PDB file of C-alpha atoms and ligand atoms in Angstrom:
ATOM      1  CA  MET A   1     -16.203 -34.323  31.462  1.00 38.00           C
ATOM      2  CA  SER A   2     -13.863 -32.998  34.084  1.00 38.00           C
ATOM      3  CA  ASP A   3     -11.328 -31.429  31.749  1.00 39.00           C
ATOM      4  CA  ASN A   4     -12.761 -29.729  28.691  1.00 38.00           C
ATOM      5  CA  ILE A   5      -9.799 -27.449  28.021  1.00 40.00           C
ATOM      6  CA  ILE A   6      -8.130 -28.647  24.858  1.00 43.00           C
ATOM      7  CA  LYS A   7      -4.397 -28.284  25.164  1.00 51.00           C
ATOM      8  CA  ASP A   8      -2.885 -27.643  21.764  1.00 58.00           C
ATOM      9  CA  PRO A   9       0.763 -28.720  21.742  1.00 60.00           C
ATOM     10  CA  GLU A  10       1.367 -26.279  18.863  1.00 73.00           C
ATOM     11  CA  VAL A  11       0.618 -23.251  21.030  1.00 84.00           C
ATOM     12  CA  ILE A  12       3.754 -21.824  22.633  1.00 87.00           C
ATOM     13  CA  LEU A  13       3.078 -20.783  26.222  1.00 90.00           C
ATOM     14  CA  CYS A  14       4.668 -18.037  28.313  1.00 92.00           C
ATOM     15  CA  ASP A  15       7.615 -19.329  30.338  1.00 87.00           C
ATOM     16  CA  MET A  16       7.228 -16.619  32.968  1.00 90.00           C
ATOM     17  CA  CYS A  17       3.593 -17.144  33.899  1.00 91.00           C
ATOM     18  CA  ALA A  18       2.825 -19.308  36.906  1.00 88.00           C
ATOM     19  CA  GLU A  19       2.659 -22.967  35.888  1.00 83.00           C
ATOM     20  CA  GLU A  20      -1.091 -23.402  36.409  1.00 85.00           C
ATOM     21  CA  GLU A  21      -2.128 -20.359  34.354  1.00 89.00           C
ATOM     22  CA  ARG A  22       0.351 -19.981  31.532  1.00 90.00           C
ATOM     23  CA  LYS A  23      -0.887 -17.649  28.803  1.00 93.00           C
ATOM     24  CA  PRO A  24      -0.056 -18.031  25.108  1.00 93.00           C
ATOM     25  CA  ALA A  25       3.298 -16.443  24.266  1.00 93.00           C
ATOM     26  CA  ARG A  26       3.455 -13.343  22.078  1.00 93.00           C
ATOM     27  CA  LYS A  27       7.217 -13.344  21.396  1.00 91.00           C
ATOM     28  CA  THR A  28      10.266 -15.482  22.071  1.00 87.00           C
ATOM     29  CA  CYS A  29      13.546 -13.905  23.184  1.00 87.00           C
ATOM     30  CA  MET A  30      16.460 -15.604  21.467  1.00 80.00           C
ATOM     31  CA  LYS A  31      18.930 -14.434  24.094  1.00 81.00           C
ATOM     32  CA  CYS A  32      16.994 -15.357  27.230  1.00 83.00           C
ATOM     33  CA  GLU A  33      15.624 -18.386  25.383  1.00 81.00           C
ATOM     34  CA  ILE A  34      12.184 -17.867  26.835  1.00 86.00           C
ATOM     35  CA  SER A  35       8.767 -17.223  25.364  1.00 91.00           C
ATOM     36  CA  MET A  36       6.685 -14.450  26.882  1.00 94.00           C
ATOM     37  CA  CYS A  37       3.054 -13.388  27.017  1.00 95.00           C
ATOM     38  CA  VAL A  38       2.019  -9.760  26.424  1.00 94.00           C
ATOM     39  CA  GLN A  39       2.341  -8.923  30.107  1.00 94.00           C
ATOM     40  CA  HIS A  40       5.734 -10.533  30.661  1.00 94.00           C
ATOM     41  CA  LEU A  41       7.063  -9.100  27.416  1.00 94.00           C
ATOM     42  CA  GLN A  42       6.844  -5.513  28.682  1.00 94.00           C
ATOM     43  CA  ALA A  43      10.408  -5.318  30.047  1.00 92.00           C
ATOM     44  CA  HIS A  44      11.811  -6.501  26.719  1.00 93.00           C
ATOM     45  CA  LEU A  45       9.819  -3.860  24.868  1.00 92.00           C
ATOM     46  CA  THR A  46      10.477  -0.902  27.146  1.00 93.00           C
ATOM     47  CA  THR A  47      14.037  -1.357  28.419  1.00 91.00           C
ATOM     48  CA  PRO A  48      16.381   0.165  25.807  1.00 89.00           C
ATOM     49  CA  VAL A  49      19.284  -2.206  26.491  1.00 88.00           C
ATOM     50  CA  LEU A  50      17.018  -5.253  26.200  1.00 87.00           C
ATOM     51  CA  LEU A  51      15.481  -3.870  23.019  1.00 84.00           C
ATOM     52  CA  GLN A  52      18.911  -3.541  21.440  1.00 82.00           C
ATOM     53  CA  THR A  53      20.525  -6.779  22.477  1.00 84.00           C
ATOM     54  CA  HIS A  54      17.697  -9.290  22.889  1.00 86.00           C
ATOM     55  CA  PRO A  55      16.360 -10.333  19.487  1.00 82.00           C
ATOM     56  CA  LEU A  56      12.660 -11.211  19.609  1.00 85.00           C
ATOM     57  CA  THR A  57      10.990 -13.586  17.168  1.00 82.00           C
ATOM     58  CA  GLU A  58       7.517 -14.945  16.653  1.00 82.00           C
ATOM     59  CA  PRO A  59       6.769 -17.476  19.423  1.00 85.00           C
ATOM     60  CA  MET A  60       8.707 -20.637  18.766  1.00 80.00           C
ATOM     61  CA  ALA A  61       9.628 -23.803  20.579  1.00 75.00           C
ATOM     62  CA  LEU A  62      13.279 -23.543  21.482  1.00 69.00           C
ATOM     63  CA  CYS A  63      14.957 -26.885  21.267  1.00 60.00           C
ATOM     64  CA  GLY A  64      18.598 -26.010  20.948  1.00 54.00           C
ATOM     65  CA  THR A  65      18.068 -24.368  17.560  1.00 64.00           C
ATOM     66  CA  THR A  66      19.166 -20.933  18.737  1.00 72.00           C
ATOM     67  CA  LYS A  67      22.533 -21.994  20.176  1.00 79.00           C
ATOM     68  CA  CYS A  68      25.704 -22.638  18.235  1.00 84.00           C
ATOM     69  CA  PRO A  69      26.353 -26.387  18.483  1.00 82.00           C
ATOM     70  CA  GLN A  70      30.100 -25.712  18.495  1.00 85.00           C
ATOM     71  CA  HIS A  71      30.388 -22.856  20.982  1.00 85.00           C
ATOM     72  CA  GLY A  72      27.100 -23.037  22.855  1.00 82.00           C
ATOM     73  CA  LYS A  73      26.588 -19.327  22.230  1.00 83.00           C
ATOM     74  CA  LEU A  74      23.577 -17.491  20.858  1.00 80.00           C
ATOM     75  CA  LEU A  75      23.246 -17.609  17.079  1.00 84.00           C
ATOM     76  CA  GLU A  76      23.426 -13.972  16.054  1.00 83.00           C
ATOM     77  CA  TYR A  77      24.858 -13.754  12.551  1.00 88.00           C
ATOM     78  CA  TYR A  78      24.149 -15.268   9.192  1.00 91.00           C
ATOM     79  CA  CYS A  79      27.047 -16.547   7.095  1.00 93.00           C
ATOM     80  CA  LEU A  80      26.193 -15.895   3.451  1.00 93.00           C
ATOM     81  CA  ASP A  81      28.955 -18.197   2.206  1.00 93.00           C
ATOM     82  CA  ASP A  82      27.677 -21.222   4.109  1.00 91.00           C
ATOM     83  CA  MET A  83      24.044 -20.128   4.332  1.00 91.00           C
ATOM     84  CA  THR A  84      23.910 -20.889   8.009  1.00 90.00           C
ATOM     85  CA  CYS A  85      23.335 -19.093  11.314  1.00 89.00           C
ATOM     86  CA  VAL A  86      26.488 -18.663  13.390  1.00 90.00           C
ATOM     87  CA  CYS A  87      27.484 -17.332  16.811  1.00 88.00           C
ATOM     88  CA  VAL A  88      29.899 -14.514  17.594  1.00 88.00           C
ATOM     89  CA  SER A  89      32.784 -16.953  18.131  1.00 89.00           C
ATOM     90  CA  CYS A  90      32.181 -18.557  14.738  1.00 89.00           C
ATOM     91  CA  ALA A  91      32.121 -15.084  13.231  1.00 88.00           C
ATOM     92  CA  ILE A  92      35.348 -13.701  14.641  1.00 87.00           C
ATOM     93  CA  GLU A  93      37.649 -16.594  15.378  1.00 82.00           C
ATOM     94  CA  ASP A  94      36.564 -19.766  13.659  1.00 75.00           C
ATOM     95  CA  GLN A  95      35.964 -21.202  10.205  1.00 84.00           C
ATOM     96  CA  HIS A  96      33.664 -18.339   9.191  1.00 89.00           C
ATOM     97  CA  ARG A  97      36.261 -15.686  10.048  1.00 86.00           C
ATOM     98  CA  LEU A  98      36.813 -14.620   6.445  1.00 89.00           C
ATOM     99  CA  HIS A  99      33.258 -15.187   5.321  1.00 92.00           C
ATOM    100  CA  ASN A 100      30.605 -12.697   4.367  1.00 92.00           C
ATOM    101  CA  MET A 101      28.657 -12.200   7.605  1.00 91.00           C
ATOM    102  CA  LYS A 102      25.431 -10.279   8.185  1.00 91.00           C
ATOM    103  CA  THR A 103      23.106  -9.656  11.085  1.00 87.00           C
ATOM    104  CA  PHE A 104      19.867 -11.642  10.859  1.00 84.00           C
ATOM    105  CA  SER A 105      17.744  -8.692   9.806  1.00 82.00           C
ATOM    106  CA  THR A 106      20.181  -7.499   7.124  1.00 88.00           C
ATOM    107  CA  ALA A 107      20.542 -11.046   5.793  1.00 91.00           C
ATOM    108  CA  HIS A 108      16.765 -11.415   5.760  1.00 89.00           C
ATOM    109  CA  THR A 109      16.314  -8.205   3.759  1.00 90.00           C
ATOM    110  CA  GLU A 110      19.107  -8.965   1.308  1.00 93.00           C
ATOM    111  CA  LEU A 111      18.127 -12.587   0.697  1.00 93.00           C
ATOM    112  CA  MET A 112      14.502 -11.591   0.231  1.00 92.00           C
ATOM    113  CA  GLU A 113      15.586  -9.132  -2.472  1.00 93.00           C
ATOM    114  CA  LYS A 114      17.708 -11.820  -4.085  1.00 92.00           C
ATOM    115  CA  LEU A 115      14.795 -14.262  -4.058  1.00 90.00           C
ATOM    116  CA  LYS A 116      12.527 -11.738  -5.737  1.00 90.00           C
ATOM    117  CA  THR A 117      15.073 -11.140  -8.489  1.00 90.00           C
ATOM    118  CA  GLU A 118      15.556 -14.861  -8.999  1.00 87.00           C
ATOM    119  CA  GLN A 119      11.818 -15.435  -9.017  1.00 85.00           C
ATOM    120  CA  LYS A 120      11.399 -12.867 -11.769  1.00 86.00           C
ATOM    121  CA  ALA A 121      14.202 -14.380 -13.834  1.00 83.00           C
ATOM    122  CA  LEU A 122      12.783 -17.867 -13.438  1.00 80.00           C
ATOM    123  CA  LEU A 123       9.295 -16.692 -14.343  1.00 76.00           C
ATOM    124  CA  GLY A 124      10.673 -15.167 -17.537  1.00 76.00           C
ATOM    125  CA  LYS A 125      12.470 -18.396 -18.282  1.00 71.00           C
ATOM    126  CA  THR A 126       9.384 -20.600 -18.038  1.00 67.00           C
ATOM    127  CA  ASP A 127       7.184 -18.165 -19.962  1.00 67.00           C
ATOM    128  CA  ASP A 128       9.732 -17.936 -22.722  1.00 64.00           C
ATOM    129  CA  GLU A 129      10.309 -21.661 -22.935  1.00 62.00           C
ATOM    130  CA  ASN A 130       6.643 -22.576 -22.712  1.00 62.00           C
ATOM    131  CA  VAL A 131       6.038 -20.460 -25.762  1.00 60.00           C
ATOM    132  CA  SER A 132       8.925 -21.960 -27.671  1.00 64.00           C
ATOM    133  CA  LEU A 133       7.805 -25.476 -26.761  1.00 64.00           C
ATOM    134  CA  GLU A 134       4.362 -24.718 -28.152  1.00 67.00           C
ATOM    135  CA  LYS A 135       5.848 -23.198 -31.280  1.00 70.00           C
ATOM    136  CA  TRP A 136       8.099 -26.168 -31.760  1.00 67.00           C
ATOM    137  CA  GLU A 137       5.201 -28.583 -31.412  1.00 68.00           C
ATOM    138  CA  LYS A 138       3.055 -26.605 -33.841  1.00 72.00           C
ATOM    139  CA  SER A 139       5.691 -26.383 -36.546  1.00 69.00           C
ATOM    140  CA  GLU A 140       6.539 -30.032 -36.036  1.00 65.00           C
ATOM    141  CA  ARG A 141       2.910 -31.039 -36.448  1.00 66.00           C
ATOM    142  CA  GLU A 142       2.661 -28.898 -39.567  1.00 69.00           C
ATOM    143  CA  LYS A 143       5.812 -30.353 -41.081  1.00 65.00           C
ATOM    144  CA  LEU A 144       4.678 -33.882 -40.395  1.00 60.00           C
ATOM    145  CA  GLY A 145       1.154 -33.126 -41.504  1.00 60.00           C
ATOM    146  CA  GLN A 146       2.422 -32.463 -45.017  1.00 58.00           C
ATOM    147  CA  CYS A 147       3.536 -36.054 -45.479  1.00 50.00           C
ATOM    148  CA  SER A 148       1.661 -38.178 -47.967  1.00 49.00           C
ATOM    149  CA  VAL A 149      -1.439 -40.212 -47.279  1.00 49.00           C
ATOM    150  CA  SER A 150       0.362 -43.501 -47.822  1.00 47.00           C
ATOM    151  CA  LEU A 151       2.636 -42.775 -44.915  1.00 54.00           C
ATOM    152  CA  ILE A 152       0.127 -41.068 -42.699  1.00 58.00           C
ATOM    153  CA  GLU A 153      -0.195 -43.942 -40.288  1.00 64.00           C
ATOM    154  CA  ALA A 154       3.533 -44.344 -39.745  1.00 60.00           C
ATOM    155  CA  VAL A 155       3.938 -40.627 -39.434  1.00 59.00           C
ATOM    156  CA  THR A 156       1.172 -40.327 -36.888  1.00 64.00           C
ATOM    157  CA  LYS A 157       2.813 -42.987 -34.785  1.00 67.00           C
ATOM    158  CA  LEU A 158       6.196 -41.358 -35.104  1.00 64.00           C
ATOM    159  CA  ARG A 159       4.777 -37.944 -34.401  1.00 65.00           C
ATOM    160  CA  ASP A 160       2.970 -39.052 -31.277  1.00 69.00           C
ATOM    161  CA  LEU A 161       5.985 -40.999 -30.122  1.00 67.00           C
ATOM    162  CA  SER A 162       8.441 -38.190 -30.556  1.00 67.00           C
ATOM    163  CA  LEU A 163       6.131 -35.549 -29.157  1.00 68.00           C
ATOM    164  CA  THR A 164       5.258 -37.650 -26.143  1.00 69.00           C
ATOM    165  CA  SER A 165       8.856 -38.433 -25.332  1.00 67.00           C
ATOM    166  CA  VAL A 166       9.933 -34.816 -25.616  1.00 64.00           C
ATOM    167  CA  GLN A 167       6.931 -33.567 -23.691  1.00 65.00           C
ATOM    168  CA  SER A 168       7.398 -36.001 -20.854  1.00 67.00           C
ATOM    169  CA  SER A 169      11.061 -35.154 -20.455  1.00 68.00           C
ATOM    170  CA  VAL A 170      10.249 -31.464 -20.581  1.00 67.00           C
ATOM    171  CA  SER A 171       7.544 -31.834 -17.965  1.00 71.00           C
ATOM    172  CA  THR A 172       9.949 -33.721 -15.706  1.00 70.00           C
ATOM    173  CA  ARG A 173      12.241 -30.739 -15.950  1.00 71.00           C
ATOM    174  CA  MET A 174       9.339 -28.380 -15.299  1.00 75.00           C
ATOM    175  CA  VAL A 175       8.936 -30.037 -11.894  1.00 79.00           C
ATOM    176  CA  ALA A 176      12.260 -28.591 -10.719  1.00 80.00           C
ATOM    177  CA  ILE A 177      11.086 -25.140 -11.688  1.00 79.00           C
ATOM    178  CA  LYS A 178       7.712 -25.581 -10.018  1.00 82.00           C
ATOM    179  CA  THR A 179       9.406 -26.852  -6.837  1.00 85.00           C
ATOM    180  CA  SER A 180      11.671 -23.829  -6.704  1.00 86.00           C
ATOM    181  CA  LYS A 181       8.752 -21.477  -7.297  1.00 84.00           C
ATOM    182  CA  LYS A 182       6.890 -23.062  -4.407  1.00 88.00           C
ATOM    183  CA  SER A 183       9.801 -22.892  -1.992  1.00 88.00           C
ATOM    184  CA  MET A 184      10.598 -19.308  -3.018  1.00 88.00           C
ATOM    185  CA  GLN A 185       7.006 -18.381  -2.291  1.00 89.00           C
ATOM    186  CA  ALA A 186       7.072 -20.159   1.068  1.00 90.00           C
ATOM    187  CA  ALA A 187      10.248 -18.291   2.005  1.00 89.00           C
ATOM    188  CA  GLN A 188       8.753 -14.971   1.025  1.00 88.00           C
ATOM    189  CA  ASP A 189       5.638 -15.718   3.054  1.00 89.00           C
ATOM    190  CA  GLU A 190       7.735 -16.521   6.120  1.00 87.00           C
ATOM    191  CA  THR A 191       7.659 -13.375   8.235  1.00 82.00           C
ATOM    192  CA  ASP A 192       9.967 -14.615  10.964  1.00 82.00           C
ATOM    193  CA  THR A 193      13.598 -13.728  10.287  1.00 82.00           C
ATOM    194  CA  PHE A 194      15.124 -16.714  12.052  1.00 83.00           C
ATOM    195  CA  ARG A 195      12.848 -19.265  10.404  1.00 84.00           C
ATOM    196  CA  PHE A 196      13.409 -17.579   7.034  1.00 88.00           C
ATOM    197  CA  LEU A 197      17.183 -17.864   7.421  1.00 88.00           C
ATOM    198  CA  GLN A 198      16.884 -21.476   8.510  1.00 85.00           C
ATOM    199  CA  MET A 199      14.910 -22.415   5.418  1.00 88.00           C
ATOM    200  CA  TYR A 200      16.955 -20.292   3.022  1.00 91.00           C
ATOM    201  CA  SER A 201      19.669 -22.820   2.180  1.00 89.00           C
ATOM    202  CA  GLN A 202      17.040 -25.344   1.010  1.00 89.00           C
ATOM    203  CA  VAL A 203      15.344 -22.633  -1.042  1.00 90.00           C
ATOM    204  CA  HIS A 204      18.697 -21.717  -2.534  1.00 90.00           C
ATOM    205  CA  GLN A 205      19.290 -25.350  -3.541  1.00 89.00           C
ATOM    206  CA  ASP A 206      15.864 -25.546  -5.187  1.00 88.00           C
ATOM    207  CA  VAL A 207      16.514 -22.332  -7.094  1.00 86.00           C
ATOM    208  CA  GLU A 208      19.924 -23.524  -8.277  1.00 87.00           C
ATOM    209  CA  LYS A 209      18.353 -26.770  -9.511  1.00 84.00           C
ATOM    210  CA  ALA A 210      15.710 -24.835 -11.416  1.00 82.00           C
ATOM    211  CA  LYS A 211      18.300 -22.496 -12.889  1.00 80.00           C
ATOM    212  CA  ALA A 212      20.316 -25.464 -14.162  1.00 79.00           C
ATOM    213  CA  VAL A 213      17.299 -26.855 -15.982  1.00 75.00           C
ATOM    214  CA  ASP A 214      17.482 -26.570 -19.747  1.00 70.00           C
ATOM    215  CA  LEU A 215      13.969 -26.923 -21.069  1.00 65.00           C
ATOM    216  CA  ARG A 216      15.112 -26.773 -24.672  1.00 63.00           C
ATOM    217  CA  LYS A 217      17.198 -29.925 -24.397  1.00 63.00           C
ATOM    218  CA  GLY A 218      15.847 -32.490 -26.843  1.00 58.00           C
ATOM    219  CA  LEU A 219      14.073 -29.842 -28.889  1.00 57.00           C
ATOM    220  CA  GLU A 220      17.117 -28.835 -30.859  1.00 55.00           C
ATOM    221  CA  PRO A 221      17.359 -29.813 -34.521  1.00 54.00           C
ATOM    222  CA  GLY A 222      19.660 -32.596 -35.605  1.00 50.00           C
ATOM    223  CA  SER A 223      18.389 -35.214 -33.186  1.00 53.00           C
ATOM    224  CA  ASP A 224      17.462 -38.745 -34.221  1.00 56.00           C
ATOM    225  CA  ARG A 225      13.894 -37.644 -34.484  1.00 56.00           C
ATOM    226  CA  ASP A 226      14.745 -35.236 -37.298  1.00 60.00           C
ATOM    227  CA  LYS A 227      16.648 -37.934 -39.130  1.00 60.00           C
ATOM    228  CA  LEU A 228      13.627 -40.198 -38.924  1.00 57.00           C
ATOM    229  CA  VAL A 229      11.382 -37.477 -40.305  1.00 58.00           C
ATOM    230  CA  GLN A 230      13.849 -36.958 -43.142  1.00 63.00           C
ATOM    231  CA  GLU A 231      13.812 -40.647 -43.993  1.00 61.00           C
ATOM    232  CA  ILE A 232      10.045 -40.715 -44.136  1.00 56.00           C
ATOM    233  CA  ARG A 233      10.020 -37.667 -46.377  1.00 61.00           C
ATOM    234  CA  GLN A 234      12.544 -39.279 -48.707  1.00 65.00           C
ATOM    235  CA  SER A 235      10.703 -42.565 -48.974  1.00 59.00           C
ATOM    236  CA  GLU A 236       7.581 -40.573 -49.695  1.00 54.00           C
ATOM    237  CA  ASN A 237       9.286 -38.941 -52.675  1.00 56.00           C
ATOM    238  CA  THR A 238      10.653 -42.219 -54.006  1.00 54.00           C
ATOM    239  CA  PRO A 239       8.571 -43.219 -57.053  1.00 53.00           C
ATOM    240  CA  LYS A 240       6.531 -46.348 -56.464  1.00 46.00           C
ATOM    241  CA  TYR A 241       6.314 -49.100 -59.100  1.00 49.00           C
TER     242      TYR A 241
HETATM  243 ZN1   ZN B   1       3.396 -14.585  31.057  1.00 83.77          ZN
HETATM  244 ZN1   ZN B   2      15.694 -11.507  26.569  1.00 83.77          ZN
HETATM  245 ZN1   ZN B   3      29.773 -20.810  17.067  1.00 83.77          ZN
HETATM  246 ZN1   ZN B   4      30.859 -19.290   6.874  1.00 83.77          ZN
END
């Protein structure tokens, strides 16, 4: 074998190293739009003006994601109203002018806090509703279990039918909550500010979907199921001749 060096396309290489010996990049400068190895990163880490005005991120492939598609300028701010990264022109003179704007790092911190709060609230919601679903099922089984032997077969069928239908619709709704939990976790595990902000709007959508879920729907009294149970109870009490 003449070439046993495996080139991993996932590894971001330093843009400043000589072409034939490019080292893996340690950071990417969003302003210069280059990735740099430890050695070539020094200027960015030691020059005060570069430190202040050149945001560094974890090494990433830059394919136009850091420039504003409208103004061609560096994306520097995060618009909380639109949940999108914007450039300085967007921020001061265009459609985001009156919007709530933050620097990337402030937005990252604030949204992370928000996610944690929402995660807690959602966790409480599922715990609470899991318990009430179990309770509901138990009391329902008890109620139905009291029906007479002559009707036991019909009741069993009805019971299984109604429980299965409610359970399956509840578990469908649980999926939305599970999805949001997963994406919230992924966002919280993302250490890179820019990538976090890019994924946030999807996370937000997932959370909103989960928040809109009403797990109790279908479990409330007065549904057709209850009427059916009533009818069975009544026919059970009707004297037989
Ligand atoms: Zn280098
Ligand atoms: Zn730079
Ligand atoms: Zn712009
Ligand atoms: Zn905006």
